[in-house]
XYZ file of C-alpha atoms in Angstrom:
747
model
C 13.179 25.974 -29.313
C 16.943 25.362 -29.322
C 17.096 24.886 -25.555
C 15.078 23.367 -22.730
C 15.132 25.353 -19.507
C 14.763 23.706 -16.121
C 14.703 25.270 -12.666
C 14.779 23.702 -9.224
C 14.814 25.136 -5.723
C 16.975 23.696 -2.954
C 17.009 25.309 0.496
C 15.409 28.469 -0.921
C 18.127 28.813 -3.592
C 16.898 28.543 -7.173
C 19.146 26.861 -9.715
C 18.617 27.181 -13.464
C 19.825 24.794 -16.139
C 19.713 25.270 -19.896
C 20.023 22.097 -21.980
C 20.387 22.252 -25.777
C 17.672 20.286 -27.523
C 20.275 18.834 -29.882
C 22.097 17.297 -26.911
C 18.921 15.540 -25.773
C 18.342 14.230 -29.297
C 21.924 12.993 -29.446
C 21.531 11.169 -26.135
C 18.436 9.458 -27.504
C 20.252 8.463 -30.698
C 23.243 7.154 -28.738
C 21.404 4.907 -26.320
C 17.826 4.237 -27.516
C 18.781 1.821 -30.268
C 17.752 -1.742 -31.172
C 21.049 -3.476 -30.308
C 20.562 -2.348 -26.686
C 16.893 -3.311 -26.531
C 14.831 -6.421 -25.852
C 11.127 -7.078 -26.288
C 9.662 -9.390 -23.648
C 6.150 -10.795 -23.979
C 4.604 -12.980 -21.279
C 0.946 -13.911 -21.006
C -2.009 -15.839 -22.351
C -1.598 -15.396 -26.103
C -0.885 -17.198 -29.339
C 2.895 -17.085 -29.844
C 2.892 -16.791 -33.672
C 0.577 -13.772 -33.600
C 2.586 -11.945 -30.949
C 5.891 -12.798 -32.619
C 4.555 -11.432 -35.896
C 3.448 -8.201 -34.188
C 6.862 -7.775 -32.582
C 8.619 -8.258 -35.898
C 6.204 -5.867 -37.604
C 6.755 -3.032 -35.130
C 10.392 -3.497 -34.158
C 12.269 -5.186 -37.015
C 12.299 -2.018 -39.086
C 14.124 0.107 -36.499
C 17.534 0.761 -38.094
C 20.703 -0.183 -36.264
C 23.260 2.642 -36.294
C 26.188 2.092 -38.649
C 28.708 2.899 -35.907
C 27.170 2.153 -32.521
C 28.649 3.988 -29.593
C 30.069 1.463 -27.103
C 28.322 1.370 -23.753
C 30.968 1.844 -21.062
C 30.939 0.121 -17.671
C 31.947 2.462 -14.877
C 33.344 1.474 -11.532
C 32.540 3.566 -8.473
C 35.696 4.507 -6.598
C 35.814 4.443 -2.820
C 35.720 7.807 -1.060
C 36.864 7.006 2.491
C 35.070 8.759 5.306
C 31.531 9.755 6.195
C 29.770 12.331 4.059
C 26.489 14.057 4.846
C 23.667 14.962 2.458
C 21.011 17.194 4.023
C 17.742 18.197 2.388
C 15.139 20.351 4.123
C 11.816 21.473 2.698
C 9.009 23.635 4.129
C 6.450 21.069 2.948
C 8.229 17.972 4.293
C 6.041 16.101 6.784
C 8.643 13.849 8.389
C 12.270 13.528 9.418
C 14.253 10.557 8.183
C 17.792 9.209 8.411
C 19.501 6.968 5.884
C 22.988 5.559 6.399
C 24.248 4.016 3.165
C 27.353 1.979 2.444
C 28.362 0.266 -0.776
C 29.221 -3.364 -1.307
C 29.962 -5.638 -4.235
C 27.188 -6.257 -6.728
C 25.508 -9.626 -6.240
C 26.988 -12.368 -8.435
C 24.502 -15.134 -9.193
C 26.339 -16.545 -12.193
C 27.739 -19.514 -10.235
C 26.441 -21.943 -7.641
C 28.840 -20.434 -5.128
C 27.522 -16.999 -5.989
C 23.995 -18.182 -5.218
C 25.138 -19.387 -1.791
C 26.659 -15.959 -1.161
C 23.351 -14.401 -2.191
C 21.556 -16.529 0.433
C 23.994 -15.279 3.081
C 23.329 -11.691 1.990
C 19.563 -12.234 2.227
C 19.861 -13.728 5.700
C 22.077 -10.844 6.780
C 19.650 -8.241 5.436
C 16.656 -9.901 7.098
C 18.393 -10.226 10.464
C 19.686 -6.652 10.401
C 16.262 -5.295 9.427
C 14.536 -7.369 12.141
C 16.997 -6.057 14.736
C 16.181 -2.441 13.799
C 12.430 -3.069 13.592
C 12.500 -4.609 17.061
C 14.365 -1.558 18.404
C 11.677 0.670 16.854
C 8.917 -1.314 18.585
C 10.305 -0.787 22.083
C 8.667 1.714 24.422
C 10.533 5.020 24.338
C 12.324 4.125 21.106
C 13.980 7.030 19.268
C 12.626 5.520 16.041
C 9.121 5.791 14.672
C 10.142 3.026 12.272
C 13.440 1.484 11.182
C 14.675 -1.153 8.750
C 17.594 -2.254 6.580
C 17.668 -2.844 2.819
C 20.267 -4.236 0.451
C 19.723 -3.696 -3.251
C 21.165 -2.503 -6.564
C 22.883 0.890 -6.472
C 24.734 1.183 -9.769
C 25.713 -1.553 -12.208
C 29.015 -2.223 -10.446
C 27.814 -2.044 -6.847
C 24.963 -2.707 -4.449
C 24.036 -0.493 -1.525
C 23.174 -1.351 2.064
C 20.998 1.221 3.792
C 19.861 1.629 7.362
C 16.659 3.669 7.423
C 14.934 5.328 10.347
C 11.974 7.691 10.663
C 12.323 9.883 13.750
C 10.341 12.624 15.511
C 10.815 16.204 14.379
C 13.245 17.082 17.178
C 14.644 13.561 17.490
C 17.310 13.645 14.794
C 20.333 13.503 17.107
C 18.781 10.803 19.285
C 17.760 8.720 16.282
C 21.147 8.980 14.584
C 22.892 8.041 17.819
C 20.611 5.007 18.194
C 21.405 3.831 14.640
C 25.113 4.235 15.357
C 24.765 2.386 18.680
C 22.915 -0.542 17.055
C 25.643 -0.725 14.409
C 28.329 -0.653 17.100
C 26.482 -3.330 19.111
C 26.609 -5.677 16.113
C 30.237 -4.823 15.391
C 31.147 -5.645 19.021
C 28.957 -8.644 19.781
C 27.680 -9.876 16.427
C 24.319 -11.419 15.703
C 22.843 -14.400 17.558
C 22.026 -17.988 16.722
C 18.396 -17.356 17.629
C 18.150 -14.575 15.039
C 19.746 -16.794 12.406
C 17.417 -19.715 13.154
C 14.394 -17.402 12.950
C 15.525 -15.965 9.606
C 16.188 -19.440 8.208
C 12.697 -20.479 9.295
C 11.203 -17.447 7.542
C 13.242 -18.187 4.418
C 12.099 -21.800 4.248
C 8.481 -20.861 4.894
C 8.647 -18.308 2.105
C 10.169 -20.912 -0.194
C 7.356 -23.352 0.584
C 4.751 -20.763 -0.375
C 6.534 -19.806 -3.585
C 6.827 -23.439 -4.628
C 3.193 -24.102 -3.787
C 2.176 -21.272 -6.130
C 4.751 -21.903 -8.875
C 2.031 -22.642 -11.428
C 0.198 -19.428 -10.547
C 2.989 -16.874 -10.986
C 1.864 -13.576 -12.450
C 2.999 -12.748 -15.962
C 4.462 -9.489 -14.650
C 6.736 -11.427 -12.266
C 8.100 -13.563 -15.082
C 8.559 -10.563 -17.362
C 10.488 -8.716 -14.649
C 12.766 -11.739 -14.182
C 13.513 -11.921 -17.910
C 14.136 -8.169 -17.968
C 16.698 -8.469 -15.156
C 18.424 -11.229 -17.084
C 18.729 -8.964 -20.104
C 19.692 -5.805 -18.208
C 22.040 -7.104 -15.509
C 22.666 -10.716 -16.569
C 20.763 -12.173 -13.612
C 20.428 -15.923 -14.249
C 17.027 -17.604 -14.268
C 17.625 -21.297 -13.677
C 13.976 -21.769 -12.669
C 12.163 -22.012 -9.355
C 12.898 -25.706 -8.908
C 16.647 -25.164 -9.299
C 16.655 -22.198 -6.925
C 14.609 -24.127 -4.377
C 16.999 -27.059 -4.556
C 20.003 -24.770 -4.034
C 18.271 -23.115 -1.090
C 17.465 -26.443 0.562
C 21.027 -27.578 -0.071
C 22.848 -24.552 1.283
C 20.600 -22.925 3.890
C 21.054 -25.421 6.754
C 24.843 -25.238 6.496
C 25.223 -21.458 6.565
C 26.969 -20.596 9.826
C 26.436 -17.572 12.017
C 30.079 -16.603 11.540
C 29.487 -16.228 7.796
C 26.492 -13.954 8.268
C 28.313 -11.986 10.961
C 31.235 -11.372 8.640
C 28.955 -10.003 5.924
C 27.036 -7.655 8.240
C 30.229 -6.369 9.871
C 31.732 -5.703 6.452
C 28.658 -3.645 5.543
C 28.540 -1.679 8.777
C 32.293 -1.174 8.912
C 32.721 -0.018 5.313
C 35.044 2.986 5.102
C 32.872 4.751 2.507
C 29.614 5.995 4.084
C 26.906 8.532 3.235
C 24.440 9.813 5.835
C 21.363 11.377 4.209
C 18.937 13.491 6.228
C 15.538 14.770 5.100
C 13.641 17.102 7.414
C 11.087 19.910 7.518
C 12.390 23.422 7.041
C 10.950 25.614 9.780
C 12.112 28.292 12.178
C 11.433 26.197 15.288
C 13.729 23.361 14.163
C 17.469 24.034 13.668
C 18.801 22.946 10.282
C 20.868 19.746 10.616
C 24.561 20.539 10.853
C 27.108 18.048 9.407
C 29.688 18.690 12.106
C 27.152 18.110 14.851
C 25.893 14.939 13.166
C 29.452 13.635 12.845
C 29.999 14.290 16.549
C 26.771 12.430 17.395
C 27.892 9.370 15.426
C 31.330 9.471 17.013
C 29.799 9.582 20.497
C 28.370 6.090 19.961
C 31.822 4.812 20.837
C 31.468 6.337 24.306
C 28.167 4.564 25.065
C 28.341 1.479 27.267
C 26.663 -1.105 25.082
C 25.209 -4.393 26.272
C 24.860 -7.494 24.091
C 21.532 -8.047 22.353
C 19.263 -10.600 24.032
C 17.247 -12.741 21.638
C 13.624 -13.229 22.689
C 12.034 -16.291 21.111
C 8.340 -16.363 20.372
C 5.900 -18.065 22.712
C 4.855 -21.647 22.003
C 1.100 -21.005 22.009
C -1.057 -17.989 21.163
C -3.869 -18.943 23.551
C -3.416 -19.669 27.228
C -6.583 -21.764 27.184
C -8.390 -23.445 24.297
C -12.031 -22.323 23.877
C -14.775 -24.866 24.439
C -16.355 -23.925 21.153
C -19.882 -24.031 19.794
C -21.628 -26.076 17.168
C -22.999 -25.806 13.656
C -26.787 -25.604 13.855
C -27.463 -25.410 10.119
C -25.681 -25.815 6.800
C -26.969 -24.525 3.478
C -25.550 -24.962 -0.018
C -25.833 -21.794 -2.097
C -25.305 -21.005 -5.771
C -21.743 -20.534 -6.962
C -20.205 -23.221 -4.754
C -20.900 -21.264 -1.555
C -21.670 -22.987 1.757
C -23.413 -21.058 4.523
C -23.078 -22.130 8.161
C -25.052 -20.884 11.147
C -23.293 -21.419 14.463
C -24.931 -21.956 17.844
C -24.029 -18.431 19.040
C -25.667 -16.795 16.016
C -22.483 -16.219 13.986
C -22.952 -16.696 10.235
C -20.022 -18.214 8.316
C -19.777 -18.212 4.519
C -17.330 -20.582 2.804
C -16.188 -20.392 -0.814
C -13.355 -22.848 -1.611
C -11.368 -21.995 -4.748
C -8.466 -23.447 -6.733
C -7.015 -20.150 -7.954
C -3.990 -20.391 -5.658
C -2.555 -23.379 -3.835
C -1.787 -21.718 -0.521
C -4.001 -18.698 0.112
C -7.003 -18.165 2.359
C -8.521 -14.695 2.798
C -11.406 -13.644 4.989
C -13.455 -10.674 6.081
C -16.019 -10.294 8.863
C -18.351 -7.293 8.741
C -20.767 -5.834 11.296
C -22.875 -2.696 11.074
C -22.206 0.178 13.436
C -18.730 1.698 13.362
C -17.800 5.098 14.740
C -21.272 6.411 13.934
C -22.259 4.877 17.290
C -19.739 6.980 19.229
C -20.821 10.096 21.076
C -19.252 13.407 20.070
C -17.171 13.324 23.258
C -15.789 9.872 22.358
C -15.233 10.526 18.662
C -11.420 10.651 18.689
C -11.045 7.602 20.978
C -13.476 5.772 18.673
C -11.706 6.768 15.453
C -8.342 5.688 16.890
C -9.641 2.551 18.641
C -8.595 -0.035 16.035
C -5.098 1.439 15.663
C -4.616 1.825 19.408
C -5.674 -1.727 20.240
C -3.777 -3.299 17.356
C -0.622 -1.478 18.463
C -0.978 -2.525 22.107
C -1.583 -6.143 21.093
C -3.731 -9.048 22.238
C -3.639 -11.502 25.111
C -0.123 -11.657 26.524
C 1.436 -10.314 23.333
C 2.396 -6.799 22.367
C 2.277 -6.290 18.607
C 6.054 -6.915 18.407
C 5.846 -10.032 20.585
C 2.972 -11.339 18.477
C 5.100 -11.064 15.348
C 7.829 -13.079 17.056
C 5.291 -15.694 18.130
C 4.145 -16.030 14.513
C 7.643 -16.706 13.150
C 7.390 -19.378 10.468
C 3.623 -19.015 10.168
C 1.673 -17.121 7.532
C -1.344 -15.575 9.230
C -2.480 -12.009 9.745
C -5.646 -10.463 11.199
C -6.410 -6.769 11.542
C -9.351 -4.738 12.883
C -10.922 -1.863 10.948
C -13.548 0.449 12.434
C -15.083 2.737 9.842
C -17.860 5.277 10.061
C -20.720 2.822 9.470
C -19.199 -0.625 9.961
C -16.712 -2.687 11.947
C -14.579 -5.232 10.134
C -12.030 -7.894 10.937
C -9.964 -8.889 7.904
C -6.916 -10.951 7.082
C -5.761 -14.263 5.751
C -3.326 -17.129 6.029
C -1.721 -20.000 4.221
C -3.746 -23.192 4.017
C -1.490 -24.971 6.529
C -1.819 -22.151 9.081
C -5.635 -22.032 9.166
C -5.865 -22.893 12.857
C -3.421 -20.091 13.680
C -5.692 -17.724 11.738
C -8.696 -18.756 13.847
C -6.669 -18.380 17.045
C -5.801 -14.817 16.030
C -9.447 -14.018 15.311
C -10.419 -15.390 18.728
C -7.675 -13.348 20.438
C -8.746 -10.185 18.646
C -12.349 -10.540 19.778
C -11.765 -11.675 23.335
C -8.423 -10.324 24.606
C -7.533 -6.799 23.456
C -4.521 -5.783 25.541
C -4.163 -2.690 27.721
C -0.619 -1.279 27.692
C -0.161 2.358 28.818
C 3.521 2.429 27.806
C 2.836 1.349 24.232
C -0.157 3.693 24.038
C 2.007 6.664 25.038
C 4.586 5.700 22.433
C 1.899 5.420 19.759
C 0.442 8.778 20.755
C 3.912 10.310 20.534
C 4.349 8.949 17.006
C 1.044 10.533 15.967
C 2.098 13.784 17.608
C 5.368 13.723 15.655
C 3.471 13.286 12.408
C 1.129 16.111 13.413
C 3.998 18.546 13.903
C 4.314 19.115 10.162
C 0.856 18.155 8.921
C -0.161 21.781 8.481
C 2.687 22.302 5.998
C 1.323 19.800 3.483
C -0.527 21.380 0.520
C -1.974 17.996 -0.447
C -3.401 17.470 3.044
C -4.920 20.961 3.087
C -6.448 20.299 -0.344
C -7.958 16.935 0.685
C -9.281 18.221 3.988
C -10.911 21.239 2.339
C -12.507 19.002 -0.272
C -13.854 16.568 2.349
C -15.118 19.336 4.613
C -16.841 21.153 1.747
C -18.505 17.969 0.504
C -19.869 17.392 4.031
C -20.855 21.044 4.579
C -18.380 21.280 7.439
C -19.691 18.271 9.367
C -17.048 17.544 12.058
C -17.150 13.772 11.514
C -16.209 14.054 7.852
C -12.698 15.382 8.426
C -11.596 13.663 11.624
C -7.799 13.530 11.775
C -5.753 12.094 14.613
C -2.932 14.419 13.604
C -5.039 17.440 14.523
C -6.658 15.878 17.616
C -3.871 13.773 19.092
C -4.325 15.226 22.588
C -7.927 13.966 22.632
C -6.810 10.348 22.325
C -7.663 8.229 25.358
C -6.485 4.645 25.832
C -9.273 3.404 28.098
C -12.068 4.992 26.077
C -10.600 3.540 22.879
C -10.385 0.131 24.501
C -13.973 0.381 25.749
C -15.257 1.394 22.297
C -13.337 -1.461 20.650
C -14.763 -4.009 23.106
C -18.293 -2.688 22.569
C -18.028 -3.109 18.788
C -16.850 -6.732 19.138
C -19.075 -7.668 22.091
C -21.704 -9.311 19.888
C -20.174 -11.675 17.333
C -23.656 -12.638 16.130
C -23.752 -9.298 14.332
C -20.844 -10.418 12.126
C -20.896 -12.431 8.928
C -17.558 -14.199 8.359
C -16.662 -14.869 4.726
C -13.755 -17.218 3.885
C -12.408 -17.653 0.355
C -9.417 -19.661 -0.860
C -7.571 -22.964 -0.876
C -9.342 -24.856 1.874
C -11.642 -27.812 2.185
C -15.026 -26.801 3.618
C -15.271 -29.981 5.670
C -11.883 -29.259 7.261
C -12.596 -25.588 7.962
C -16.041 -26.134 9.482
C -14.789 -27.675 12.773
C -12.354 -24.766 13.210
C -15.189 -22.288 12.686
C -17.333 -24.071 15.271
C -14.459 -24.308 17.770
C -13.236 -20.704 17.607
C -16.000 -18.570 16.070
C -18.678 -20.556 17.877
C -16.993 -19.617 21.175
C -17.076 -15.864 20.557
C -19.281 -13.726 22.829
C -22.717 -13.085 21.365
C -25.676 -11.374 23.018
C -27.633 -11.144 19.736
C -28.591 -7.501 20.109
C -27.752 -6.880 16.422
C -26.505 -3.292 16.502
C -26.618 -1.186 13.371
C -25.230 2.104 12.110
C -26.553 5.544 13.033
C -27.100 8.301 10.500
C -24.880 11.119 11.783
C -26.235 13.633 9.283
C -23.374 14.053 6.797
C -24.856 15.559 3.629
C -23.366 17.075 0.486
C -24.329 20.656 -0.447
C -27.401 20.851 -2.728
C -25.893 23.667 -4.824
C -22.610 24.746 -6.423
C -19.776 25.453 -3.973
C -16.335 26.573 -5.146
C -13.270 27.079 -2.953
C -9.602 27.882 -3.484
C -6.794 26.633 -1.255
C -3.499 28.526 -1.375
C -0.749 26.391 0.073
C 2.862 25.542 -0.722
C 5.399 26.805 -3.215
C 4.994 24.327 -6.071
C 4.108 26.102 -9.292
C 1.413 23.604 -10.283
C -2.291 23.643 -9.433
C -4.718 20.794 -8.718
C -8.457 20.915 -9.267
C -11.162 18.517 -8.084
C -14.791 18.707 -9.215
C -17.161 16.374 -7.388
C -20.811 15.759 -8.285
C -23.061 14.234 -5.618
C -26.750 13.588 -5.152
C -29.492 11.042 -4.496
C -29.580 7.954 -6.688
C -32.384 5.413 -6.576
C -31.259 1.788 -6.656
C -27.619 2.806 -6.425
C -26.356 -0.817 -6.360
C -27.786 -1.464 -9.819
C -26.352 1.823 -11.081
C -22.770 0.916 -10.145
C -21.911 -0.756 -13.470
C -23.317 2.005 -15.747
C -21.468 4.514 -13.561
C -18.225 2.628 -14.207
C -18.880 2.819 -17.959
C -19.545 6.543 -17.682
C -16.288 7.119 -15.787
C -14.264 5.223 -18.396
C -15.726 6.989 -21.411
C -15.664 10.438 -19.821
C -12.059 10.021 -18.662
C -10.967 9.130 -22.188
C -12.814 12.115 -23.675
C -11.399 14.532 -21.112
C -7.886 13.189 -21.586
C -8.194 13.688 -25.339
C -9.528 17.223 -24.903
C -7.397 18.546 -22.040
C -4.176 16.647 -22.661
C -3.945 15.675 -26.322
C -5.738 18.667 -27.837
C -4.960 21.500 -25.407
C -1.727 20.156 -23.833
C -3.055 21.529 -20.564
C -2.555 18.582 -18.212
C -0.677 15.320 -17.960
C -3.642 13.301 -16.765
C -7.322 13.523 -15.886
C -8.933 10.991 -13.559
C -12.633 10.240 -13.257
C -13.908 7.975 -10.488
C -17.409 7.052 -9.359
C -19.042 5.529 -6.318
C -22.591 4.373 -5.645
C -23.333 4.139 -1.928
C -26.305 2.885 0.027
C -25.385 3.933 3.592
C -26.661 6.118 5.137
C -28.751 6.677 1.994
C -28.663 5.955 -1.734
C -26.268 8.443 -3.308
C -23.770 8.809 -6.121
C -20.338 10.439 -6.105
C -18.568 11.360 -9.350
C -15.073 12.840 -8.927
C -13.002 14.512 -11.642
C -9.454 15.652 -10.949
C -6.495 17.072 -12.870
C -3.310 19.064 -12.389
C -2.304 22.051 -14.507
C -0.512 25.366 -14.750
C -2.365 27.770 -12.394
C -2.804 30.255 -15.242
C -4.693 27.671 -17.325
C -6.990 26.149 -14.709
C -10.075 28.233 -15.483
C -9.805 27.696 -19.237
C -9.439 23.945 -18.730
C -12.415 23.852 -16.360
C -14.496 25.667 -18.986
C -13.550 23.061 -21.591
C -14.217 20.273 -19.087
C -17.773 21.478 -18.512
C -18.203 21.794 -22.271
C -17.301 18.124 -22.674
C -19.689 17.213 -19.852
C -22.526 19.100 -21.586
C -21.898 17.154 -24.809
C -21.815 13.909 -22.893
C -25.101 14.676 -21.127
C -26.783 15.618 -24.381
C -25.586 12.830 -26.654
C -24.217 10.108 -24.372
C -21.438 7.803 -25.543
C -21.180 6.296 -28.987
C -21.852 2.570 -29.383
C -18.154 2.115 -30.170
C -17.131 3.813 -26.923
C -19.427 1.519 -24.964
C -18.099 -1.517 -26.842
C -14.495 -0.519 -26.087
C -15.234 -0.197 -22.380
C -17.139 -3.482 -22.362
C -14.195 -5.273 -23.934
C -11.779 -3.787 -21.403
C -13.982 -4.499 -18.376
C -14.692 -8.069 -19.492
C -10.978 -8.644 -19.965
C -10.348 -7.304 -16.454
C -13.150 -9.462 -15.051
C -11.648 -12.554 -16.622
C -8.583 -11.991 -14.416
C -10.407 -10.677 -11.345
C -12.847 -13.570 -11.148
C -9.858 -15.856 -10.596
C -8.528 -13.838 -7.671
C -9.510 -14.703 -4.109
C -9.528 -11.061 -3.022
C -12.075 -10.125 -5.707
C -14.354 -13.050 -4.886
C -14.161 -12.126 -1.199
C -15.092 -8.499 -1.847
C -18.052 -9.522 -3.992
C -19.361 -12.014 -1.442
C -19.058 -9.472 1.359
C -21.196 -7.044 -0.633
C -23.686 -9.766 -1.553
C -24.245 -10.597 2.112
C -24.319 -6.947 3.147
C -27.194 -6.314 0.752
C -28.967 -9.690 1.096
C -28.435 -10.577 -2.549
C -28.260 -14.087 -4.050
C -24.818 -15.667 -4.356
C -25.595 -16.367 -8.018
C -24.570 -12.735 -8.608
C -20.935 -13.875 -8.381
C -21.147 -15.551 -11.772
C -23.375 -12.840 -13.258
C -20.754 -10.067 -13.220
C -19.856 -10.473 -16.944
C -23.543 -10.513 -17.905
C -24.121 -7.224 -16.064
C -21.267 -5.674 -18.038
C -22.574 -7.015 -21.373
C -26.071 -5.682 -20.601
C -25.005 -2.022 -20.453
C -26.042 0.074 -23.468
C -25.197 3.549 -24.686
C -28.650 4.674 -23.545
C -27.968 3.371 -20.015
C -24.756 5.386 -19.823
C -26.390 8.512 -21.251
C -29.214 8.271 -18.702
C -26.864 7.840 -15.746
C -24.817 10.806 -17.003
C -27.916 13.004 -17.124
C -28.726 11.968 -13.559
C -25.288 12.305 -11.989
C -23.510 15.069 -13.937
C -25.826 17.711 -12.504
C -24.126 21.056 -13.115
C -26.462 22.780 -10.654
C -24.891 20.928 -7.691
C -21.217 20.154 -7.405
C -18.164 21.056 -5.335
C -15.040 22.482 -6.929
C -11.815 22.895 -4.943
C -8.607 24.213 -6.509
C -5.155 24.090 -4.920
C -2.888 26.983 -5.904
C 0.578 27.970 -4.665
C 0.743 30.606 -1.969
C 0.907 34.205 -3.090
C 4.376 35.666 -2.630
C 5.499 39.293 -2.889
C 6.355 40.068 -6.475
C 4.685 36.947 -7.794
């Protein structure tokens, strides 16, 4: 047609816009032209072949005879504070952004690079100050940070961001204004600057250690920025040398001046996003302005810098010993420690400064009683928030300044895991953190109450989310309403209990002999072994070997269809999930992946390309062994509500064809080529190797399976995929859930 119509709704007012198609075409002709374009290719390829392909596809694009000049616009100052307020019935959180503009970064000179370092220090220190304020008990912030980045071509923007409770807008805005005023009055501190310099140098060390392993996407993005905004790329070595040259000499007064210029800028925008509901008054600009002004009436004390502690552990563990060592296929070494802990080591050379690990034990929340379910589900989050040993979570971060090490607990339905990683030079710190996490979970009622309040704030608007209602209905239907399948802290926040969470956490980590620790990365096995004996060998272990409990979650054995009406968006979303028993589900995982790839392509061609009924269709599969061998095949797409049923009919038609005939040999070959190409990259990533080894040890499989992944992909045939489709795409048992907008009068 001659026009394109667009409508949008803002605060229940609908705005319509009619754009002539010719204007859109003219815009394309004006600006999508070869003299404004660049083609960037980075990767493992033969340069002549790629250059020839680029010339073949791009050289023939005609350059316009009279190219329209591309103007450069400045952004004029608009003194004062302006407010932008957006409320939405489906919004799940309240946030505040205070934005000021500053000059665009100039990296074209050596002096400009030094100024960029000052800006980075200033941003890091300002963000750390806000994050620390958010971590305090009783903080008005759920989270807070600062960011400096590109705004428009001629200017950058500095933003202070804070997430606040539903009724905490005034308090949160006042706190942001007070923190800004505190810095304007007293400035930053030498301790903060030293900490940020330490973090900068540590980051530089890691980047330089991995300079030969940079991802192609990182390099391509750097070249793109050079083309688009003239960002120089002198090379990592040159940037590192400039950083080492300038960083020590940057004075606090220089950083102070930059931050005060940002915070004191005369041109400011305060943006508020919040839920739209009767129980919460709509933010009022005059009231917000008065709140910000009142910061000047608050008696503000100078910030006190709190350095990190010197040592994580108050006493060094005695340690255990290695009772056996076994060399396994694939360069894997298996250690058995004197307390029954099994340690698996796989040194790699993929990256120069990365060690990742995971420790898995059977059990999880399946072992919790019904009465303790919510404390069990929240246990890992609660404990990790309260901290370990003498450290709250915020204090622990300060103690780790300059070190690269992280450890986190995860308690799932059927397993308990401890995961994380470190740099190679911080391996001992990593082991200290693991030891702390097992032996000294911290009890802190003040932090627990603050964490519970943050969950309660999130829960206040959870019921307004159509996506959440859709996901919860799907999960509940797939589990036939089993209460453990749809546990949500947001809907059960008042059932949280600090002491019961702490007790459940301690029980899951009471027997370290039930864990298998797998380490992968840039370490020497001989150097890591003594650390494992010292710290992991000292963990408590009573060797009772707990395991998971089948809690009885089962998918429906027939067809179940449900409709969820929620929200005002005009689109619909449909999920169709097939489930059922599957013998030898581990072996079926690869054919299932082939099936998902081929079926997704067919459905995209049918529903998107042929019928223009959806933007995308996703197909995902899962083969699980706990609590029993089952398959899950999920299909999902979005569409116009009026077309959903017709698209579902076509979808099932495509499934019937697929079940009858299976894929073509060419379709299988295409998927094989793609998966093998992906594997070539994945097999050189520590995270992938770690995940594979964890599964191998979970299922008592040989470590030789690490190297056999490509062979398993090459072994799949069209008949294999057809057979798995006939088993899993069972149209007599599936769940279908469709999300539609709420019915409104007159609609």
